[in-house]
């Protein structure tokens, strides 16, 4: 029971004073990446910090879209995978990869929402699609983390 009880520490809410700088960093990282992805299309985009200007209008990456919740969840997944992993090297890899996977997944989400808003209407961001995109983003990051945690062990077992 020691591991689950210790892991339950992650259920303690993080005070805003500590979370705010992380929100800001995640918003900027996701915005920079999303801008690069949108530029791969023929859609003109201008980014000022976390505000995007596209022909359809202005969009902002708010704290709620920073990917903070997903990051917290993916770190928890990484800790669970580390608990099952015996190799210190693979444990380290899992913990180092978790924030990268989470930010990349959220970056894809932000870029996809910008493209959807441009191709359809900005009002699409007021629909359940916006919320569902967060779940899809987390599911993608979760799947990648499981693959990262599982693939080396599988190869090792086949050797």
PDB file of N, CA and C in Angstrom, residues 38 41-44 53-59 111-125:
ATOM      1  N   UNK A  38       1.110  25.232 -37.626  1.00  0.00           N
ATOM      2  CA  UNK A  38       0.149  25.944 -38.482  1.00  0.00           C
ATOM      3  C   UNK A  38       0.864  26.530 -39.699  1.00  0.00           C
ATOM      4  N   UNK A  41       0.945  24.765 -43.020  1.00  0.00           N
ATOM      5  CA  UNK A  41      -0.222  24.840 -43.897  1.00  0.00           C
ATOM      6  C   UNK A  41      -0.142  26.147 -44.681  1.00  0.00           C
ATOM      7  N   UNK A  42      -1.145  26.401 -45.473  1.00  0.00           N
ATOM      8  CA  UNK A  42      -1.180  27.652 -46.251  1.00  0.00           C
ATOM      9  C   UNK A  42      -1.896  28.769 -45.492  1.00  0.00           C
ATOM     10  N   UNK A  43      -2.168  28.575 -44.214  1.00  0.00           N
ATOM     11  CA  UNK A  43      -2.890  29.571 -43.413  1.00  0.00           C
ATOM     12  C   UNK A  43      -1.899  30.570 -42.831  1.00  0.00           C
ATOM     13  N   UNK A  44      -2.086  31.862 -43.133  1.00  0.00           N
ATOM     14  CA  UNK A  44      -1.217  32.859 -42.512  1.00  0.00           C
ATOM     15  C   UNK A  44      -1.521  32.971 -41.020  1.00  0.00           C
ATOM     16  N   UNK A  53      -3.319  35.261 -34.359  1.00  0.00           N
ATOM     17  CA  UNK A  53      -4.172  35.953 -35.314  1.00  0.00           C
ATOM     18  C   UNK A  53      -4.122  35.179 -36.619  1.00  0.00           C
ATOM     19  N   UNK A  54      -5.292  34.695 -37.017  1.00  0.00           N
ATOM     20  CA  UNK A  54      -5.459  34.014 -38.291  1.00  0.00           C
ATOM     21  C   UNK A  54      -6.577  34.742 -39.019  1.00  0.00           C
ATOM     22  N   UNK A  55      -6.747  34.509 -40.315  1.00  0.00           N
ATOM     23  CA  UNK A  55      -7.808  35.225 -41.031  1.00  0.00           C
ATOM     24  C   UNK A  55      -9.193  35.112 -40.383  1.00  0.00           C
ATOM     25  N   UNK A  56      -9.475  33.996 -39.713  1.00  0.00           N
ATOM     26  CA  UNK A  56     -10.788  33.815 -39.073  1.00  0.00           C
ATOM     27  C   UNK A  56     -10.954  34.685 -37.840  1.00  0.00           C
ATOM     28  N   UNK A  57      -9.835  35.145 -37.234  1.00  0.00           N
ATOM     29  CA  UNK A  57      -9.922  35.976 -36.036  1.00  0.00           C
ATOM     30  C   UNK A  57      -8.790  35.685 -35.068  1.00  0.00           C
ATOM     31  N   UNK A  58      -8.979  36.131 -33.846  1.00  0.00           N
ATOM     32  CA  UNK A  58      -7.956  35.975 -32.807  1.00  0.00           C
ATOM     33  C   UNK A  58      -8.307  34.807 -31.888  1.00  0.00           C
ATOM     34  N   UNK A  59      -7.298  34.063 -31.517  1.00  0.00           N
ATOM     35  CA  UNK A  59      -7.454  32.950 -30.580  1.00  0.00           C
ATOM     36  C   UNK A  59      -6.379  33.090 -29.514  1.00  0.00           C
ATOM     37  N   UNK A 111      -2.684  23.410 -32.181  1.00  0.00           N
ATOM     38  CA  UNK A 111      -2.605  23.590 -33.633  1.00  0.00           C
ATOM     39  C   UNK A 111      -3.886  23.094 -34.311  1.00  0.00           C
ATOM     40  N   UNK A 112      -4.382  21.949 -33.879  1.00  0.00           N
ATOM     41  CA  UNK A 112      -5.612  21.398 -34.467  1.00  0.00           C
ATOM     42  C   UNK A 112      -6.793  22.328 -34.231  1.00  0.00           C
ATOM     43  N   UNK A 113      -6.883  22.906 -33.043  1.00  0.00           N
ATOM     44  CA  UNK A 113      -7.991  23.823 -32.750  1.00  0.00           C
ATOM     45  C   UNK A 113      -7.885  25.104 -33.574  1.00  0.00           C
ATOM     46  N   UNK A 114      -6.672  25.581 -33.774  1.00  0.00           N
ATOM     47  CA  UNK A 114      -6.490  26.771 -34.625  1.00  0.00           C
ATOM     48  C   UNK A 114      -6.935  26.456 -36.045  1.00  0.00           C
ATOM     49  N   UNK A 115      -6.521  25.304 -36.560  1.00  0.00           N
ATOM     50  CA  UNK A 115      -6.906  24.924 -37.918  1.00  0.00           C
ATOM     51  C   UNK A 115      -8.411  24.716 -38.035  1.00  0.00           C
ATOM     52  N   UNK A 116      -9.008  24.062 -37.046  1.00  0.00           N
ATOM     53  CA  UNK A 116     -10.468  23.877 -37.063  1.00  0.00           C
ATOM     54  C   UNK A 116     -11.189  25.214 -37.044  1.00  0.00           C
ATOM     55  N   UNK A 117     -10.730  26.119 -36.214  1.00  0.00           N
ATOM     56  CA  UNK A 117     -11.355  27.441 -36.121  1.00  0.00           C
ATOM     57  C   UNK A 117     -11.226  28.186 -37.443  1.00  0.00           C
ATOM     58  N   UNK A 118     -10.101  28.044 -38.096  1.00  0.00           N
ATOM     59  CA  UNK A 118      -9.893  28.714 -39.382  1.00  0.00           C
ATOM     60  C   UNK A 118     -10.743  28.086 -40.476  1.00  0.00           C
ATOM     61  N   UNK A 119     -10.777  26.772 -40.532  1.00  0.00           N
ATOM     62  CA  UNK A 119     -11.478  26.083 -41.601  1.00  0.00           C
ATOM     63  C   UNK A 119     -12.992  26.077 -41.425  1.00  0.00           C
ATOM     64  N   UNK A 120     -13.460  26.202 -40.185  1.00  0.00           N
ATOM     65  CA  UNK A 120     -14.914  26.197 -39.982  1.00  0.00           C
ATOM     66  C   UNK A 120     -15.370  27.568 -39.481  1.00  0.00           C
ATOM     67  N   UNK A 121     -15.205  27.793 -38.190  1.00  0.00           N
ATOM     68  CA  UNK A 121     -15.661  29.043 -37.583  1.00  0.00           C
ATOM     69  C   UNK A 121     -15.071  29.102 -36.179  1.00  0.00           C
ATOM     70  N   UNK A 122     -14.812  30.292 -35.705  1.00  0.00           N
ATOM     71  CA  UNK A 122     -14.286  30.443 -34.344  1.00  0.00           C
ATOM     72  C   UNK A 122     -15.255  29.886 -33.299  1.00  0.00           C
ATOM     73  N   UNK A 123     -16.535  29.836 -33.635  1.00  0.00           N
ATOM     74  CA  UNK A 123     -17.542  29.342 -32.687  1.00  0.00           C
ATOM     75  C   UNK A 123     -17.352  27.859 -32.365  1.00  0.00           C
ATOM     76  N   UNK A 124     -16.555  27.168 -33.168  1.00  0.00           N
ATOM     77  CA  UNK A 124     -16.306  25.749 -32.887  1.00  0.00           C
ATOM     78  C   UNK A 124     -15.612  25.584 -31.544  1.00  0.00           C
ATOM     79  N   UNK A 125     -14.917  26.640 -31.100  1.00  0.00           N
ATOM     80  CA  UNK A 125     -14.225  26.586 -29.811  1.00  0.00           C
ATOM     81  C   UNK A 125     -15.203  26.650 -28.637  1.00  0.00           C
TER      82      UNK A 125
END
